């Protein structure tokens, strides 16, 4: 223990803290102030050399006119044009009509429809003849296509609805 106390005493004596002079803080503060004053003088001379630009009298009006012009040009274009929507509706309508006409038939309506289809189809029978798969002729498929088309049209018209709010 005595040896440990001796070692601690030696360490304490060798690690004496420096004591700065009484005016140490004042000297450091004066150096900082001198540096700040040099920077302020440089900034002041820089500001004096460059004049502050003031905008023209109609600056705000010109900027607002440009903003309005660019916002008017940015019109949302639909991904599918009206011509394509008409083409899609004709295609879906024709499939729906075909499914309704070739689905389950009762005898009286079947003869009338078959007669009309044969008269119209007689002109095309030589040039156009095809059979659709059973899936495409089912009534559920036709109703599904109709429901999907109705939802797409609803989405299209709700998305293109113009709302304007003026404040």
Protein backbone atom coordinates (compact mmCIF):
# COMPACT_ATOMS: atom_id res chain seq x y z
CA UNK A 1 0.00 0.00 0.00
CA UNK A 2 2.79 2.36 0.74
CA UNK A 3 4.18 1.79 -2.71
CA UNK A 4 0.82 2.57 -4.28
CA UNK A 5 0.55 5.80 -2.32
CA UNK A 6 4.05 6.76 -3.44
CA UNK A 7 3.15 6.09 -7.07
CA UNK A 8 -0.07 8.13 -6.77
CA UNK A 9 1.89 10.98 -5.19
CA UNK A 10 4.46 10.94 -8.00
CA UNK A 11 1.73 10.96 -10.65
CA UNK A 12 -0.07 13.87 -9.00
CA UNK A 13 3.12 15.92 -8.74
CA UNK A 14 4.05 15.28 -12.38
CA UNK A 15 0.61 16.19 -13.66
CA UNK A 16 0.34 19.70 -12.36
CA UNK A 17 -2.15 21.81 -14.30
CA UNK A 18 -0.91 24.82 -16.16
CA UNK A 19 -2.10 28.08 -14.81
CA UNK A 20 -2.67 30.63 -17.54
CA UNK A 21 -1.93 34.27 -17.02
CA UNK A 22 -4.66 36.50 -15.64
CA UNK A 23 -5.27 38.25 -18.95
CA UNK A 24 -5.37 35.02 -21.04
CA UNK A 25 -9.15 35.20 -21.64
CA UNK A 26 -8.91 38.86 -22.66
CA UNK A 27 -6.16 38.10 -25.19
CA UNK A 28 -8.18 35.27 -26.79
CA UNK A 29 -11.32 37.42 -26.96
CA UNK A 30 -9.35 40.29 -28.56
CA UNK A 31 -8.02 37.90 -31.24
CA UNK A 32 -11.54 36.64 -32.00
CA UNK A 33 -12.91 40.18 -32.20
CA UNK A 34 -10.07 41.23 -34.52
CA UNK A 35 -10.79 38.33 -36.85
CA UNK A 36 -14.53 39.08 -36.82
CA UNK A 37 -13.93 42.75 -37.55
CA UNK A 38 -11.69 41.84 -40.55
CA UNK A 39 -14.43 39.57 -41.92
CA UNK A 40 -17.06 42.27 -41.38
CA UNK A 41 -14.93 44.87 -43.15
CA UNK A 42 -14.38 42.51 -46.10
CA UNK A 43 -18.10 41.76 -46.30
CA UNK A 44 -18.94 45.45 -46.08
CA UNK A 45 -16.57 46.37 -48.92
CA UNK A 46 -17.96 43.51 -51.02
CA UNK A 47 -21.51 44.73 -50.48
CA UNK A 48 -20.51 48.30 -51.34
CA UNK A 49 -18.93 47.16 -54.63
CA UNK A 50 -21.99 45.21 -55.71
CA UNK A 51 -25.23 47.08 -55.89
CA UNK A 52 -28.51 45.47 -54.92
CA UNK A 53 -30.65 44.84 -57.96
CA UNK A 54 -34.26 45.79 -57.67
CA UNK A 55 -36.86 44.14 -59.91
CA UNK A 56 -38.82 46.13 -62.43
CA UNK A 57 -42.23 47.51 -61.52
CA UNK A 58 -44.17 44.82 -63.41
CA UNK A 59 -41.95 41.92 -62.31
CA UNK A 60 -44.65 40.18 -60.27
CA UNK A 61 -47.23 40.53 -63.04
CA UNK A 62 -44.84 39.05 -65.63
CA UNK A 63 -43.92 36.10 -63.42
CA UNK A 64 -47.56 35.37 -62.59
CA UNK A 65 -48.48 35.55 -66.30
CA UNK A 66 -45.76 33.03 -67.12
CA UNK A 67 -46.95 30.73 -64.34
CA UNK A 68 -50.54 30.90 -65.56
CA UNK A 69 -49.43 30.25 -69.14
CA UNK A 70 -47.40 27.17 -68.19
CA UNK A 71 -50.14 25.81 -65.94
CA UNK A 72 -52.67 26.25 -68.75
CA UNK A 73 -50.44 24.27 -71.12
CA UNK A 74 -50.11 21.35 -68.71
CA UNK A 75 -53.42 19.68 -69.51
CA UNK A 76 -53.86 16.10 -68.44
CA UNK A 77 -54.23 13.92 -71.51
CA UNK A 78 -56.03 10.64 -71.03
CA UNK A 79 -54.05 7.50 -71.72
CA UNK A 80 -56.78 6.14 -73.95
CA UNK A 81 -58.24 8.55 -76.51
CA UNK A 82 -61.95 8.86 -77.28
CA UNK A 83 -61.55 7.02 -80.61
CA UNK A 84 -59.99 4.03 -78.86
CA UNK A 85 -62.77 4.05 -76.23
CA UNK A 86 -65.35 3.94 -79.04
CA UNK A 87 -63.46 1.08 -80.69
CA UNK A 88 -63.29 -0.81 -77.39
CA UNK A 89 -67.00 -0.26 -76.74
CA UNK A 90 -67.93 -1.49 -80.23
CA UNK A 91 -65.76 -4.57 -79.75
CA UNK A 92 -67.16 -5.32 -76.29
CA UNK A 93 -70.70 -4.64 -77.49
CA UNK A 94 -70.28 -7.01 -80.41
CA UNK A 95 -68.96 -9.77 -78.15
CA UNK A 96 -71.78 -9.13 -75.69
CA UNK A 97 -74.36 -9.26 -78.48
CA UNK A 98 -72.84 -12.44 -79.89
CA UNK A 99 -72.88 -14.09 -76.47
CA UNK A 100 -76.50 -13.11 -75.94
CA UNK A 101 -77.51 -14.37 -79.37
CA UNK A 102 -75.69 -17.71 -79.11
CA UNK A 103 -76.46 -18.44 -75.46
CA UNK A 104 -79.33 -20.61 -74.27
CA UNK A 105 -82.29 -20.15 -76.60
CA UNK A 106 -85.97 -20.72 -76.32
CA UNK A 107 -87.72 -22.03 -79.41
CA UNK A 108 -89.79 -18.99 -80.49
CA UNK A 109 -87.10 -16.35 -79.99
CA UNK A 110 -84.48 -18.66 -81.42
CA UNK A 111 -86.24 -18.97 -84.78
CA UNK A 112 -86.66 -15.18 -85.12
CA UNK A 113 -83.07 -14.45 -84.18
CA UNK A 114 -81.70 -17.27 -86.32
CA UNK A 115 -83.67 -16.01 -89.31
CA UNK A 116 -82.33 -12.47 -88.85
CA UNK A 117 -78.78 -13.68 -88.35
CA UNK A 118 -78.99 -15.90 -91.44
CA UNK A 119 -80.28 -13.03 -93.59
CA UNK A 120 -77.53 -10.68 -92.40
CA UNK A 121 -74.90 -13.38 -92.22
CA UNK A 122 -75.71 -14.73 -95.67
CA UNK A 123 -73.70 -11.99 -97.31
CA UNK A 124 -70.71 -12.66 -95.09
CA UNK A 125 -70.92 -16.44 -94.90
CA UNK A 126 -68.58 -17.02 -97.82
CA UNK A 127 -65.92 -14.61 -96.65
CA UNK A 128 -66.24 -14.83 -92.86
CA UNK A 129 -66.70 -18.02 -90.90
CA UNK A 130 -65.44 -18.65 -87.38
CA UNK A 131 -66.29 -20.47 -84.18
CA UNK A 132 -65.56 -18.99 -80.75
CA UNK A 133 -64.41 -21.17 -77.85
CA UNK A 134 -67.02 -22.24 -75.31
CA UNK A 135 -65.62 -19.82 -72.71
CA UNK A 136 -66.34 -16.81 -74.90
CA UNK A 137 -69.90 -17.92 -75.58
CA UNK A 138 -70.93 -18.33 -71.95
CA UNK A 139 -73.36 -15.74 -70.54
CA UNK A 140 -71.16 -15.22 -67.47
CA UNK A 141 -68.29 -14.14 -69.70
CA UNK A 142 -70.50 -11.67 -71.48
CA UNK A 143 -71.79 -10.20 -68.23
CA UNK A 144 -68.24 -9.99 -66.88
CA UNK A 145 -67.08 -8.09 -69.96
CA UNK A 146 -70.08 -5.80 -69.69
CA UNK A 147 -69.43 -5.11 -65.98
CA UNK A 148 -65.74 -4.48 -66.62
CA UNK A 149 -66.55 -2.10 -69.46
CA UNK A 150 -69.06 -0.24 -67.32
CA UNK A 151 -66.48 0.17 -64.56
CA UNK A 152 -63.85 1.37 -67.04
CA UNK A 153 -66.25 3.94 -68.52
CA UNK A 154 -67.22 5.09 -65.02
CA UNK A 155 -63.54 5.48 -64.10
CA UNK A 156 -62.78 7.33 -67.33
CA UNK A 157 -65.60 9.83 -66.95
CA UNK A 158 -64.95 10.39 -63.23
CA UNK A 159 -61.25 10.97 -63.95
CA UNK A 160 -61.96 13.52 -66.69
CA UNK A 161 -64.51 15.47 -64.70
CA UNK A 162 -63.37 19.07 -64.46
CA UNK A 163 -63.53 20.72 -61.06
CA UNK A 164 -62.61 24.35 -60.69
CA UNK A 165 -62.36 26.04 -57.34
CA UNK A 166 -61.72 29.76 -57.23
CA UNK A 167 -60.49 31.30 -54.04
